[in-house]
mmCIF file of C-alpha atoms in Angstrom:
data_model
loop_
_atom_site.group_PDB
_atom_site.id
_atom_site.type_symbol
_atom_site.label_atom_id
_atom_site.label_comp_id
_atom_site.label_asym_id
_atom_site.label_seq_id
_atom_site.Cartn_x
_atom_site.Cartn_y
_atom_site.Cartn_z
ATOM 1 C CA UNK A 754 0.265 -0.233 -0.156
ATOM 2 C CA UNK A 755 1.282 3.795 -0.933
ATOM 3 C CA UNK A 756 1.662 6.340 1.486
ATOM 4 C CA UNK A 757 -1.222 7.959 -0.044
ATOM 5 C CA UNK A 758 -3.565 4.978 0.157
ATOM 6 C CA UNK A 759 -2.646 4.768 3.624
ATOM 7 C CA UNK A 760 -2.917 8.194 4.615
ATOM 8 C CA UNK A 761 -6.589 8.538 3.468
ATOM 9 C CA UNK A 762 -7.799 5.115 4.282
ATOM 10 C CA UNK A 763 -8.639 4.437 0.536
ATOM 11 C CA UNK A 764 -10.874 1.623 -0.048
ATOM 12 C CA UNK A 765 -11.802 0.342 -3.732
ATOM 13 C CA UNK A 766 -14.612 -1.820 -3.913
ATOM 14 C CA UNK A 767 -17.052 -3.306 -6.511
ATOM 15 C CA UNK A 768 -16.631 -5.206 -9.588
ATOM 16 C CA UNK A 769 -17.352 -2.906 -12.311
ATOM 17 C CA UNK A 770 -15.073 -1.096 -14.930
ATOM 18 C CA UNK A 771 -16.189 2.307 -14.982
ATOM 19 C CA UNK A 772 -14.685 4.398 -11.667
ATOM 20 C CA UNK A 773 -16.767 6.270 -9.301
ATOM 21 C CA UNK A 774 -15.265 8.388 -6.269
ATOM 22 C CA UNK A 775 -17.286 9.225 -3.572
ATOM 23 C CA UNK A 776 -15.784 12.151 -1.320
ATOM 24 C CA UNK A 777 -17.224 13.125 2.299
ATOM 25 C CA UNK A 778 -17.720 16.553 3.548
ATOM 26 C CA UNK A 779 -16.665 18.464 6.802
ATOM 27 C CA UNK A 780 -16.922 16.589 9.889
ATOM 28 C CA UNK A 781 -17.824 13.006 8.527
ATOM 29 C CA UNK A 782 -15.539 10.352 6.836
ATOM 30 C CA UNK A 783 -16.288 7.635 4.237
ATOM 31 C CA UNK A 784 -18.601 6.102 6.033
ATOM 32 C CA UNK A 785 -20.980 9.023 5.274
ATOM 33 C CA UNK A 786 -21.893 6.940 1.826
ATOM 34 C CA UNK A 787 -22.807 3.486 3.709
ATOM 35 C CA UNK A 788 -26.276 3.921 2.170
ATOM 36 C CA UNK A 789 -25.402 4.730 -1.149
ATOM 37 C CA UNK A 790 -22.248 2.076 -1.475
ATOM 38 C CA UNK A 791 -24.259 -1.201 -1.899
ATOM 39 C CA UNK A 792 -26.204 -0.153 -4.917
ATOM 40 C CA UNK A 793 -23.080 0.709 -6.822
ATOM 41 C CA UNK A 794 -21.078 -2.172 -6.272
ATOM 42 C CA UNK A 795 -22.113 -4.635 -9.568
ATOM 43 C CA UNK A 796 -21.627 -1.801 -11.811
ATOM 44 C CA UNK A 797 -18.716 0.424 -10.680
ATOM 45 C CA UNK A 798 -14.857 0.528 -9.312
ATOM 46 C CA UNK A 799 -16.275 2.447 -6.243
ATOM 47 C CA UNK A 800 -13.399 4.674 -4.390
ATOM 48 C CA UNK A 801 -13.797 5.840 -1.210
ATOM 49 C CA UNK A 802 -11.462 7.655 0.918
ATOM 50 C CA UNK A 803 -11.139 10.063 4.139
ATOM 51 C CA UNK A 804 -9.924 13.713 3.740
ATOM 52 C CA UNK A 805 -7.049 14.778 5.570
ATOM 53 C CA UNK A 806 -7.829 16.072 9.125
ATOM 54 C CA UNK A 807 -11.055 13.818 9.494
ATOM 55 C CA UNK A 808 -11.124 11.524 12.335
ATOM 56 C CA UNK A 809 -9.870 8.213 11.016
ATOM 57 C CA UNK A 810 -6.705 10.122 9.186
ATOM 58 C CA UNK A 811 -3.809 10.250 11.405
ATOM 59 C CA UNK A 812 -3.409 14.001 12.607
ATOM 60 C CA UNK A 813 0.451 14.122 12.285
ATOM 61 C CA UNK A 814 -0.155 14.259 8.325
ATOM 62 C CA UNK A 815 -2.385 17.385 8.546
ATOM 63 C CA UNK A 816 -0.424 20.104 7.220
ATOM 64 C CA UNK A 817 -1.942 23.341 8.554
ATOM 65 C CA UNK A 818 -0.224 25.477 6.012
ATOM 66 C CA UNK A 819 -1.382 23.204 2.954
ATOM 67 C CA UNK A 820 -5.116 23.083 4.151
ATOM 68 C CA UNK A 821 -5.352 26.478 4.391
ATOM 69 C CA UNK A 822 -6.709 26.567 0.987
ATOM 70 C CA UNK A 823 -9.241 23.934 -0.495
ATOM 71 C CA UNK A 824 -6.608 23.797 -3.026
ATOM 72 C CA UNK A 825 -4.649 21.511 -0.839
ATOM 73 C CA UNK A 826 -7.444 19.119 -0.636
ATOM 74 C CA UNK A 827 -7.823 19.267 -4.506
ATOM 75 C CA UNK A 828 -4.149 18.285 -4.919
ATOM 76 C CA UNK A 829 -4.711 15.275 -2.873
ATOM 77 C CA UNK A 830 -7.785 14.003 -4.774
ATOM 78 C CA UNK A 831 -5.436 14.129 -8.033
ATOM 79 C CA UNK A 832 -2.880 12.159 -6.098
ATOM 80 C CA UNK A 833 -5.399 9.759 -5.357
ATOM 81 C CA UNK A 834 -6.670 9.444 -8.988
ATOM 82 C CA UNK A 835 -3.011 9.232 -10.066
ATOM 83 C CA UNK A 836 -2.151 6.405 -7.300
ATOM 84 C CA UNK A 837 -5.033 4.198 -8.425
ATOM 85 C CA UNK A 838 -4.304 4.767 -12.136
ATOM 86 C CA UNK A 839 -8.067 6.433 -12.903
ATOM 87 C CA UNK A 840 -8.042 7.574 -16.135
ATOM 88 C CA UNK A 841 -11.781 9.086 -15.702
ATOM 89 C CA UNK A 842 -14.235 9.122 -13.064
ATOM 90 C CA UNK A 843 -17.838 9.817 -11.831
ATOM 91 C CA UNK A 844 -17.116 12.408 -8.898
ATOM 92 C CA UNK A 845 -19.483 12.496 -6.044
ATOM 93 C CA UNK A 846 -18.745 15.279 -3.557
ATOM 94 C CA UNK A 847 -20.647 16.118 -0.818
ATOM 95 C CA UNK A 848 -20.510 19.781 0.794
ATOM 96 C CA UNK A 849 -17.105 21.355 0.766
ATOM 97 C CA UNK A 850 -15.948 18.216 -1.265
ATOM 98 C CA UNK A 851 -18.008 19.297 -4.217
ATOM 99 C CA UNK A 852 -16.107 22.659 -4.246
ATOM 100 C CA UNK A 853 -12.888 20.446 -4.108
ATOM 101 C CA UNK A 854 -13.990 18.382 -6.880
ATOM 102 C CA UNK A 855 -14.448 21.495 -9.199
ATOM 103 C CA UNK A 856 -11.072 22.829 -8.331
ATOM 104 C CA UNK A 857 -9.365 19.452 -9.405
ATOM 105 C CA UNK A 858 -11.531 19.282 -12.498
ATOM 106 C CA UNK A 859 -10.479 22.605 -13.678
ATOM 107 C CA UNK A 860 -7.088 21.363 -13.020
ATOM 108 C CA UNK A 861 -7.285 18.208 -15.018
ATOM 109 C CA UNK A 862 -10.616 18.099 -16.623
ATOM 110 C CA UNK A 863 -9.788 14.959 -18.529
ATOM 111 C CA UNK A 864 -10.027 12.762 -15.287
ATOM 112 C CA UNK A 865 -13.573 13.612 -14.644
ATOM 113 C CA UNK A 866 -16.854 12.650 -16.779
ATOM 114 C CA UNK A 867 -19.165 14.359 -14.786
ATOM 115 C CA UNK A 868 -19.469 15.874 -11.193
ATOM 116 C CA UNK A 869 -22.430 15.151 -9.007
ATOM 117 C CA UNK A 870 -22.552 17.967 -6.099
ATOM 118 C CA UNK A 871 -24.403 17.481 -2.883
ATOM 119 C CA UNK A 872 -25.014 20.475 -0.755
ATOM 120 C CA UNK A 873 -21.897 22.246 -2.100
ATOM 121 C CA UNK A 874 -21.492 25.630 -1.681
ATOM 122 C CA UNK A 875 -18.964 28.226 -3.319
ATOM 123 C CA UNK A 876 -19.254 30.605 -0.806
ATOM 124 C CA UNK A 877 -20.821 30.855 2.892
ATOM 125 C CA UNK A 878 -20.823 34.360 3.571
ATOM 126 C CA UNK A 879 -23.245 36.820 2.664
ATOM 127 C CA UNK A 880 -21.961 39.368 0.087
ATOM 128 C CA UNK A 881 -23.497 42.410 -2.031
ATOM 129 C CA UNK A 882 -26.170 40.212 -4.177
ATOM 130 C CA UNK A 883 -25.183 36.994 -3.062
ATOM 131 C CA UNK A 884 -27.025 35.122 -0.428
ATOM 132 C CA UNK A 885 -24.538 32.226 1.122
ATOM 133 C CA UNK A 886 -26.652 32.022 4.484
ATOM 134 C CA UNK A 887 -24.028 33.482 7.139
ATOM 135 C CA UNK A 888 -23.263 36.741 8.136
ATOM 136 C CA UNK A 889 -19.262 37.096 9.679
ATOM 137 C CA UNK A 890 -20.677 37.504 13.258
ATOM 138 C CA UNK A 891 -22.314 34.228 13.257
ATOM 139 C CA UNK A 892 -19.261 32.662 11.866
ATOM 140 C CA UNK A 893 -17.041 34.311 14.370
ATOM 141 C CA UNK A 894 -19.440 32.831 17.211
ATOM 142 C CA UNK A 895 -19.441 29.442 15.826
ATOM 143 C CA UNK A 896 -15.442 29.297 15.720
ATOM 144 C CA UNK A 897 -15.447 30.949 19.383
ATOM 145 C CA UNK A 898 -17.981 28.024 20.134
ATOM 146 C CA UNK A 899 -15.563 25.575 18.923
ATOM 147 C CA UNK A 900 -12.418 27.129 20.775
ATOM 148 C CA UNK A 901 -14.104 27.242 24.167
ATOM 149 C CA UNK A 902 -15.534 23.694 24.378
ATOM 150 C CA UNK A 903 -15.325 21.353 21.247
ATOM 151 C CA UNK A 904 -17.401 18.574 22.651
ATOM 152 C CA UNK A 905 -20.234 20.896 23.842
ATOM 153 C CA UNK A 906 -19.882 22.471 20.301
ATOM 154 C CA UNK A 907 -20.191 18.861 18.464
ATOM 155 C CA UNK A 908 -23.472 18.198 20.469
ATOM 156 C CA UNK A 909 -24.993 21.292 19.468
ATOM 157 C CA UNK A 910 -23.985 21.529 15.992
ATOM 158 C CA UNK A 911 -25.129 18.078 14.765
ATOM 159 C CA UNK A 912 -28.641 17.971 15.050
ATOM 160 C CA UNK A 913 -28.760 21.578 13.440
ATOM 161 C CA UNK A 914 -26.569 20.289 10.897
ATOM 162 C CA UNK A 915 -28.407 16.931 10.407
ATOM 163 C CA UNK A 916 -31.518 18.206 10.946
ATOM 164 C CA UNK A 917 -34.898 16.329 11.930
ATOM 165 C CA UNK A 918 -35.260 14.501 15.282
ATOM 166 C CA UNK A 919 -32.207 15.079 17.518
ATOM 167 C CA UNK A 920 -32.002 11.276 18.674
ATOM 168 C CA UNK A 921 -32.049 10.066 15.208
ATOM 169 C CA UNK A 922 -28.911 7.734 14.373
ATOM 170 C CA UNK A 923 -27.793 10.317 11.764
ATOM 171 C CA UNK A 924 -27.276 12.817 14.337
ATOM 172 C CA UNK A 925 -25.424 10.113 16.319
ATOM 173 C CA UNK A 926 -23.335 9.014 13.518
ATOM 174 C CA UNK A 927 -22.639 12.962 12.587
ATOM 175 C CA UNK A 928 -21.715 13.581 16.220
ATOM 176 C CA UNK A 929 -19.520 10.860 16.307
ATOM 177 C CA UNK A 930 -17.270 11.538 13.172
ATOM 178 C CA UNK A 931 -17.554 15.181 14.156
ATOM 179 C CA UNK A 932 -16.201 14.437 17.592
ATOM 180 C CA UNK A 933 -13.493 12.196 16.559
ATOM 181 C CA UNK A 934 -11.682 15.138 14.580
ATOM 182 C CA UNK A 935 -8.514 16.764 16.654
ATOM 183 C CA UNK A 936 -10.271 19.932 18.012
ATOM 184 C CA UNK A 937 -7.488 22.239 16.670
ATOM 185 C CA UNK A 938 -7.776 20.617 13.101
ATOM 186 C CA UNK A 939 -11.790 20.843 13.004
ATOM 187 C CA UNK A 940 -11.311 24.416 13.978
ATOM 188 C CA UNK A 941 -8.612 25.095 11.234
ATOM 189 C CA UNK A 942 -10.785 23.185 8.720
ATOM 190 C CA UNK A 943 -14.108 25.012 9.358
ATOM 191 C CA UNK A 944 -12.385 28.438 9.280
ATOM 192 C CA UNK A 945 -10.918 27.527 5.666
ATOM 193 C CA UNK A 946 -14.348 26.052 4.542
ATOM 194 C CA UNK A 947 -16.633 29.107 5.963
ATOM 195 C CA UNK A 948 -14.154 31.965 4.888
ATOM 196 C CA UNK A 949 -13.632 30.322 1.414
ATOM 197 C CA UNK A 950 -14.840 32.107 -1.999
ATOM 198 C CA UNK A 951 -14.748 30.036 -5.169
ATOM 199 C CA UNK A 952 -17.557 32.162 -6.888
ATOM 200 C CA UNK A 953 -14.555 33.459 -9.386
ATOM 201 C CA UNK A 954 -13.485 29.820 -10.853
ATOM 202 C CA UNK A 955 -16.851 28.612 -11.685
ATOM 203 C CA UNK A 956 -16.716 29.953 -15.194
ATOM 204 C CA UNK A 957 -13.557 27.942 -15.625
ATOM 205 C CA UNK A 958 -15.794 24.653 -15.248
ATOM 206 C CA UNK A 959 -15.905 22.440 -18.227
ATOM 207 C CA UNK A 960 -17.108 19.141 -16.697
ATOM 208 C CA UNK A 961 -20.967 18.614 -16.303
ATOM 209 C CA UNK A 962 -22.578 19.053 -13.144
ATOM 210 C CA UNK A 963 -25.273 17.787 -11.392
ATOM 211 C CA UNK A 964 -26.407 19.983 -8.583
ATOM 212 C CA UNK A 965 -28.489 18.041 -5.695
ATOM 213 C CA UNK A 966 -29.650 20.294 -2.821
ATOM 214 C CA UNK A 967 -31.860 19.586 0.465
ATOM 215 C CA UNK A 968 -34.928 21.804 0.309
ATOM 216 C CA UNK A 969 -33.942 22.663 3.662
ATOM 217 C CA UNK A 970 -30.110 23.223 4.678
ATOM 218 C CA UNK A 971 -28.842 25.063 7.838
ATOM 219 C CA UNK A 972 -25.363 25.522 5.678
ATOM 220 C CA UNK A 973 -26.311 25.873 2.317
ATOM 221 C CA UNK A 974 -29.608 28.094 1.233
ATOM 222 C CA UNK A 975 -31.791 26.586 -1.417
ATOM 223 C CA UNK A 976 -30.388 29.892 -3.714
ATOM 224 C CA UNK A 977 -27.007 28.517 -3.764
ATOM 225 C CA UNK A 978 -27.566 25.659 -6.383
ATOM 226 C CA UNK A 979 -29.510 27.948 -8.608
ATOM 227 C CA UNK A 980 -26.340 30.198 -8.252
ATOM 228 C CA UNK A 981 -24.233 27.497 -9.187
ATOM 229 C CA UNK A 982 -26.469 26.509 -11.893
ATOM 230 C CA UNK A 983 -26.356 30.086 -13.424
ATOM 231 C CA UNK A 984 -22.489 30.444 -12.919
ATOM 232 C CA UNK A 985 -20.864 27.240 -13.805
ATOM 233 C CA UNK A 986 -19.525 27.378 -17.514
ATOM 234 C CA UNK A 987 -20.246 23.923 -18.277
ATOM 235 C CA UNK A 988 -23.811 21.955 -18.563
ATOM 236 C CA UNK A 989 -25.784 21.651 -15.251
ATOM 237 C CA UNK A 990 -28.830 20.618 -13.993
ATOM 238 C CA UNK A 991 -30.332 21.076 -10.488
ATOM 239 C CA UNK A 992 -32.321 19.005 -8.551
ATOM 240 C CA UNK A 993 -33.706 20.272 -5.179
ATOM 241 C CA UNK A 994 -35.115 17.237 -2.840
ATOM 242 C CA UNK A 995 -37.717 17.382 -0.472
ATOM 243 C CA UNK A 996 -34.978 16.255 2.306
ATOM 244 C CA UNK A 997 -33.917 18.077 5.322
ATOM 245 C CA UNK A 998 -30.471 18.788 6.301
ATOM 246 C CA UNK A 999 -27.156 19.004 5.147
ATOM 247 C CA UNK A 1000 -26.257 15.239 5.398
ATOM 248 C CA UNK A 1001 -29.281 13.939 3.377
ATOM 249 C CA UNK A 1002 -27.312 10.805 2.235
ATOM 250 C CA UNK A 1003 -27.262 9.751 5.929
ATOM 251 C CA UNK A 1004 -30.382 11.233 7.458
ATOM 252 C CA UNK A 1005 -32.898 10.895 4.662
ATOM 253 C CA UNK A 1006 -31.262 8.129 2.239
ATOM 254 C CA UNK A 1007 -34.998 6.719 1.022
ATOM 255 C CA UNK A 1008 -35.071 10.204 -0.376
ATOM 256 C CA UNK A 1009 -31.892 10.876 -1.582
ATOM 257 C CA UNK A 1010 -30.377 7.659 -2.648
ATOM 258 C CA UNK A 1011 -32.377 7.218 -5.333
ATOM 259 C CA UNK A 1012 -31.581 10.653 -6.878
ATOM 260 C CA UNK A 1013 -28.069 9.938 -6.184
ATOM 261 C CA UNK A 1014 -28.185 6.629 -8.446
ATOM 262 C CA UNK A 1015 -30.299 8.545 -11.082
ATOM 263 C CA UNK A 1016 -27.870 11.297 -11.136
ATOM 264 C CA UNK A 1017 -24.803 8.949 -11.343
ATOM 265 C CA UNK A 1018 -26.375 6.666 -13.963
ATOM 266 C CA UNK A 1019 -27.683 9.071 -16.220
ATOM 267 C CA UNK A 1020 -26.080 12.125 -18.164
ATOM 268 C CA UNK A 1021 -27.536 15.432 -18.438
ATOM 269 C CA UNK A 1022 -29.773 15.296 -21.554
ATOM 270 C CA UNK A 1023 -28.862 17.272 -24.751
#
């Protein structure tokens, strides 16, 4: 096993020839795809991994300088594809990994046949003529809460992000993966994500994008997928699902998994 494979806990599953890469968002790990993976095994070569800094990764490998920008994660993704000798893949990116996939596809469009973006946002801060969902003082409060008592912050943030019942298995699962992150790494990653602005690169995307979004999501307002649809240069399609929360593949699999499978299997109609 190579250093890239070991560092990211890469697993390659399934018996198909076509490669599909599943990339998780902040505070989760590859287990967030547990409801989707079984449906892909017979038709695809399924690649799952953990983003650097997530709970299952070795915190000693986390380079605070490298990961002050999402480009660091995009380079990791390209290194993973190179390590596994992937020539072309369908890429499914949740939350921040949607933008990571966009950045990687701009650098190497030949490696991606399509991007499926679930709950992705190019900017979380509100701006003139742009609604990202957060004001700066709200983000500052979030970061302060993470600094002062990370465990308490996890317990409060998880049900808000997941939505629905506070005692649900999905909330418990997100609480677990969130709490598995080392607190200083979690804070650094959260600051990098929530302060990022990638609106200016959307016009450089050449790979088709399938944009999927919950109708109710604390982190990503429903106007954001429409913004992506209008500003991404390549062919795009948007589907807003009647699901609740930022991790709908975990909390509402009955709704979300069939939608994901449809967009994975079918291309945008000409």
